[in-house]
C-alpha positions as semicolon CSV with decimal commas, in nm:
position;residue;x (nm);y (nm);z (nm)
1;I;-0,302;-2,618;-8,416
2;R;-0,125;-2,558;-8,748
3;I;0,231;-2,426;-8,755
4;W;0,401;-2,282;-9,062
5;T;0,775;-2,226;-9,105
6;G;0,941;-2,040;-9,390
7;S;0,725;-1,947;-9,688
8;L;0,353;-1,994;-9,633
9;N;0,308;-2,075;-10,002
10;N;0,562;-2,354;-10,028
11;N;0,545;-2,533;-9,694
12;A;0,264;-2,745;-9,561
13;P;0,188;-2,670;-9,195
14;R;0,265;-2,905;-8,914
15;I;-0,055;-3,009;-8,741
16;L;-0,043;-3,055;-8,365
17;G;-0,320;-3,217;-8,166
18;V;-0,309;-3,015;-7,844
19;H;-0,670;-2,989;-7,727
20;S;-0,995;-3,183;-7,749
21;G;-1,211;-2,872;-7,805
22;A;-1,211;-2,539;-7,985
23;I;-0,906;-2,321;-7,914
24;Y;-0,982;-1,964;-7,807
25;A;-0,635;-1,831;-7,725
26;L;-0,277;-1,883;-7,841
27;K;0,011;-1,666;-7,720
28;W;0,381;-1,699;-7,800
29;H;0,624;-1,667;-7,510
30;P;0,794;-1,321;-7,504
31;R;1,141;-1,464;-7,439
32;V;1,138;-1,824;-7,567
33;S;1,063;-1,783;-7,936
34;T;0,975;-2,149;-7,995
35;C;0,727;-2,182;-7,709
36;F;0,358;-2,091;-7,696
37;A;0,060;-2,143;-7,465
38;S;-0,295;-2,219;-7,576
39;G;-0,634;-2,217;-7,407
40;S;-0,940;-2,417;-7,507
41;E;-1,303;-2,498;-7,438
42;D;-1,174;-2,827;-7,293
43;S;-1,076;-2,611;-6,989
44;R;-0,707;-2,698;-7,027
45;I;-0,398;-2,487;-7,090
46;G;-0,146;-2,628;-7,334
47;L;0,226;-2,549;-7,341
48;V;0,410;-2,638;-7,662
49;D;0,775;-2,605;-7,763
50;V;0,816;-2,649;-8,137
51;A;1,196;-2,665;-8,109
52;D;1,170;-3,020;-7,978
53;K;1,150;-3,305;-8,228
54;P;0,867;-3,387;-8,222
55;P;0,723;-3,074;-8,053
56;S;0,680;-3,126;-7,679
57;K;0,330;-3,079;-7,539
58;R;0,215;-3,037;-7,181
59;H;-0,129;-2,970;-7,039
60;R;-0,246;-2,814;-6,718
61;Y;-0,588;-2,862;-6,565
62;G;-0,724;-2,610;-6,318
63;H;-1,006;-2,419;-6,481
64;L;-1,355;-2,566;-6,471
65;N;-1,479;-2,409;-6,795
66;T;-1,359;-2,265;-7,127
67;V;-1,027;-2,077;-7,120
68;M;-1,107;-1,756;-7,308
69;D;-0,776;-1,571;-7,317
70;L;-0,411;-1,580;-7,207
71;A;-0,137;-1,325;-7,140
72;W;0,233;-1,356;-7,056
73;S;0,406;-1,123;-6,815
74;H;0,667;-0,904;-6,985
75;Q;0,947;-1,113;-6,832
76;G;0,775;-1,436;-6,931
77;D;0,792;-1,586;-6,583
78;L;0,412;-1,585;-6,539
79;L;0,118;-1,682;-6,757
80;A;-0,228;-1,545;-6,679
81;S;-0,546;-1,716;-6,795
82;V;-0,913;-1,613;-6,782
83;S;-1,201;-1,856;-6,794
84;L;-1,578;-1,875;-6,806
85;D;-1,554;-2,040;-6,464
86;G;-1,518;-1,685;-6,327
87;T;-1,152;-1,699;-6,228
88;V;-0,820;-1,550;-6,331
89;R;-0,530;-1,789;-6,271
90;L;-0,158;-1,715;-6,261
91;W;0,082;-1,994;-6,359
92;N;0,458;-2,012;-6,309
93;F;0,673;-2,072;-6,616
94;P;0,812;-2,317;-6,714
95;S;0,664;-2,552;-6,453
96;L;0,303;-2,439;-6,511
97;S;0,250;-2,474;-6,138
98;L;-0,039;-2,267;-6,007
99;K;0,069;-1,945;-5,835
100;R;-0,262;-1,770;-5,758
101;V;-0,635;-1,782;-5,821
102;L;-0,819;-1,449;-5,845
103;A;-1,196;-1,407;-5,840
104;P;-1,312;-1,081;-6,005
105;G;-1,675;-1,131;-5,899
106;T;-1,780;-1,141;-6,265
107;V;-1,683;-1,354;-6,564
108;P;-1,346;-1,250;-6,713
109;I;-1,324;-1,290;-7,092
110;S;-1,012;-1,101;-7,206
111;I;-0,675;-1,010;-7,057
112;S;-0,365;-0,802;-7,135
113;W;-0,044;-0,772;-6,934
114;A;0,118;-0,430;-6,899
115;P;0,455;-0,413;-7,079
116;R;0,603;-0,253;-6,767
117;G;0,516;-0,327;-6,407
118;N;0,352;-0,622;-6,239
119;Y;-0,011;-0,557;-6,326
120;F;-0,258;-0,662;-6,594
121;A;-0,603;-0,564;-6,720
122;V;-0,903;-0,795;-6,742
123;G;-1,206;-0,732;-6,965
124;C;-1,523;-0,864;-6,803
125;Q;-1,873;-0,978;-6,888
126;D;-2,023;-0,705;-6,668
127;A;-1,882;-0,439;-6,907
128;T;-1,597;-0,337;-6,674
129;V;-1,221;-0,341;-6,716
130;R;-1,045;-0,446;-6,397
131;I;-0,682;-0,371;-6,319
132;W;-0,502;-0,628;-6,105
133;S;-0,162;-0,632;-5,943
134;V;0,011;-0,968;-5,921
135;D;0,018;-0,945;-5,542
136;A;-0,326;-0,788;-5,487
137;T;-0,618;-0,984;-5,349
138;Q;-0,871;-0,769;-5,535
139;A;-0,876;-0,531;-5,831
140;I;-0,682;-0,211;-5,767
141;Q;-0,892;-0,018;-6,023
142;I;-1,226;-0,080;-6,192
143;L;-1,296;0,110;-6,514
144;E;-1,657;0,168;-6,616
145;G;-1,807;0,317;-6,929
146;H;-1,872;0,025;-7,162
147;T;-2,229;-0,104;-7,180
148;A;-2,153;-0,456;-7,306
149;P;-1,898;-0,731;-7,227
150;V;-1,539;-0,628;-7,297
151;A;-1,420;-0,879;-7,555
152;S;-1,067;-0,752;-7,619
153;I;-0,808;-0,532;-7,446
154;S;-0,451;-0,428;-7,524
155;F;-0,181;-0,212;-7,364
156;S;0,027;0,020;-7,579
157;H;0,396;-0,064;-7,621
158;D;0,500;0,186;-7,353
159;G;0,213;0,103;-7,115
160;R;0,077;0,458;-7,115
161;L;-0,248;0,365;-7,289
162;L;-0,497;0,081;-7,267
163;A;-0,745;0,002;-7,545
164;S;-1,066;-0,188;-7,476
165;K;-1,335;-0,302;-7,716
166;A;-1,677;-0,434;-7,620
167;V;-1,889;-0,680;-7,816
168;N;-2,123;-0,397;-7,921
169;G;-1,839;-0,223;-8,107
170;D;-1,759;0,041;-7,843
171;L;-1,384;0,113;-7,859
172;R;-1,222;0,318;-7,583
173;I;-0,871;0,440;-7,505
174;W;-0,777;0,478;-7,137
175;R;-0,479;0,666;-6,997
176;T;-0,303;0,454;-6,737
177;D;-0,159;0,737;-6,527
178;R;-0,508;0,833;-6,411
179;W;-0,711;0,534;-6,529
180;E;-0,949;0,767;-6,714
181;C;-1,108;0,734;-7,055
182;A;-0,917;0,962;-7,294
183;C;-1,136;0,906;-7,600
184;R;-1,375;0,684;-7,788
185;L;-1,284;0,580;-8,141
186;P;-1,521;0,507;-8,428
187;S;-1,567;0,136;-8,493
188;G;-1,804;-0,100;-8,667
189;Q;-2,177;-0,111;-8,621
190;P;-2,292;-0,271;-8,295
191;R;-2,318;-0,645;-8,329
192;L;-2,301;-0,894;-8,049
193;R;-2,027;-1,102;-8,207
194;P;-1,649;-1,127;-8,155
195;S;-1,429;-0,827;-8,220
196;G;-1,071;-0,748;-8,138
197;V;-0,819;-0,474;-8,073
198;S;-0,439;-0,481;-8,051
199;F;-0,163;-0,223;-8,012
200;S;0,158;-0,259;-8,210
201;P;0,442;-0,388;-7,987
202;H;0,666;-0,108;-8,116
203;S;0,453;0,206;-8,158
204;C;0,120;0,372;-8,074
205;V;-0,056;0,219;-8,373
206;L;-0,380;0,044;-8,285
207;A;-0,547;-0,222;-8,501
208;A;-0,914;-0,312;-8,463
209;F;-1,153;-0,544;-8,642
210;D;-1,518;-0,642;-8,641
211;D;-1,646;-0,982;-8,740
212;Q;-1,885;-0,837;-8,998
213;S;-1,600;-0,682;-9,198
214;T;-1,305;-0,827;-9,388
215;E;-1,102;-0,513;-9,321
216;L;-0,871;-0,405;-9,041
217;T;-0,890;-0,049;-8,910
218;F;-0,567;0,119;-8,799
219;Y;-0,538;0,423;-8,573
220;E;-0,210;0,614;-8,532
221;I;-0,240;0,774;-8,190
222;D;-0,048;1,084;-8,088
223;Y;-0,016;1,043;-7,714
224;E;0,055;1,408;-7,631
225;L;-0,234;1,529;-7,845
226;L;-0,464;1,269;-7,694
227;I;-0,377;1,365;-7,337
228;A;-0,411;1,735;-7,409
229;G;-0,761;1,679;-7,543
230;S;-0,883;1,427;-7,287
231;L;-1,256;1,460;-7,236
232;D;-1,501;1,331;-6,982
233;L;-1,708;1,090;-7,190
234;G;-1,923;0,959;-6,912
235;A;-1,674;0,687;-6,823
236;M;-1,606;0,627;-6,456
237;H;-1,325;0,470;-6,260
238;Y;-1,288;0,392;-5,895
239;S;-1,055;0,222;-5,656
240;N;-1,169;-0,034;-5,406
241;A;-1,326;0,145;-5,112
242;K;-1,603;0,110;-4,859
243;I;-1,914;0,303;-4,953
244;V;-2,157;0,408;-4,681
245;L;-2,510;0,521;-4,762
246;V;-2,661;0,750;-4,504
247;G;-3,028;0,846;-4,467
């Protein structure tokens, strides 16, 4: 991990050896500006505080496969991690003690914590987005509509919208009051490679990228206009329920 301070042109980065494999996720703590967590293919979570001299480093084992993504709760007291081992794990901060292990029933590959409330969204390999409450034992909502693994997800700054992008380029905006797809946005040509999406932390501006392009695409979203024009685009959502087939 390389860390720059001050001008990027004049200062050489500090290089920290945190993991023994490729790093797939790095997220700064929302309250402690000098602390970040990282996730790697070595199945470990790293916790680093660059304020210490030298920077302090701690590791936590728990996952059995690559850690694909991380997300802090808005208060910073919990860290969520998703792994190719098929689990979502919640860790207490700063101890990094394990709080809960959740099993979505599919492989989770991306995660975003709502800026308000105690729930988070998980993008999954089975093309669903699953909404979890911290205290729930199973997903409280499952959003369907994508046709490929959901590689990246992001809540808007006010929590009213959720963006999800699949590896085939499909980019969708969901309204969180009804957990319905409000629209699909144009994106790059389908390509089964990494892509990403991220809302601004201060406004309803959405940034998206595709690996085949060197450009970022920005969308300025008018929430009221979006809600007024919500369309049924073939996306489905459902809560957990028992389904009985008769006949």
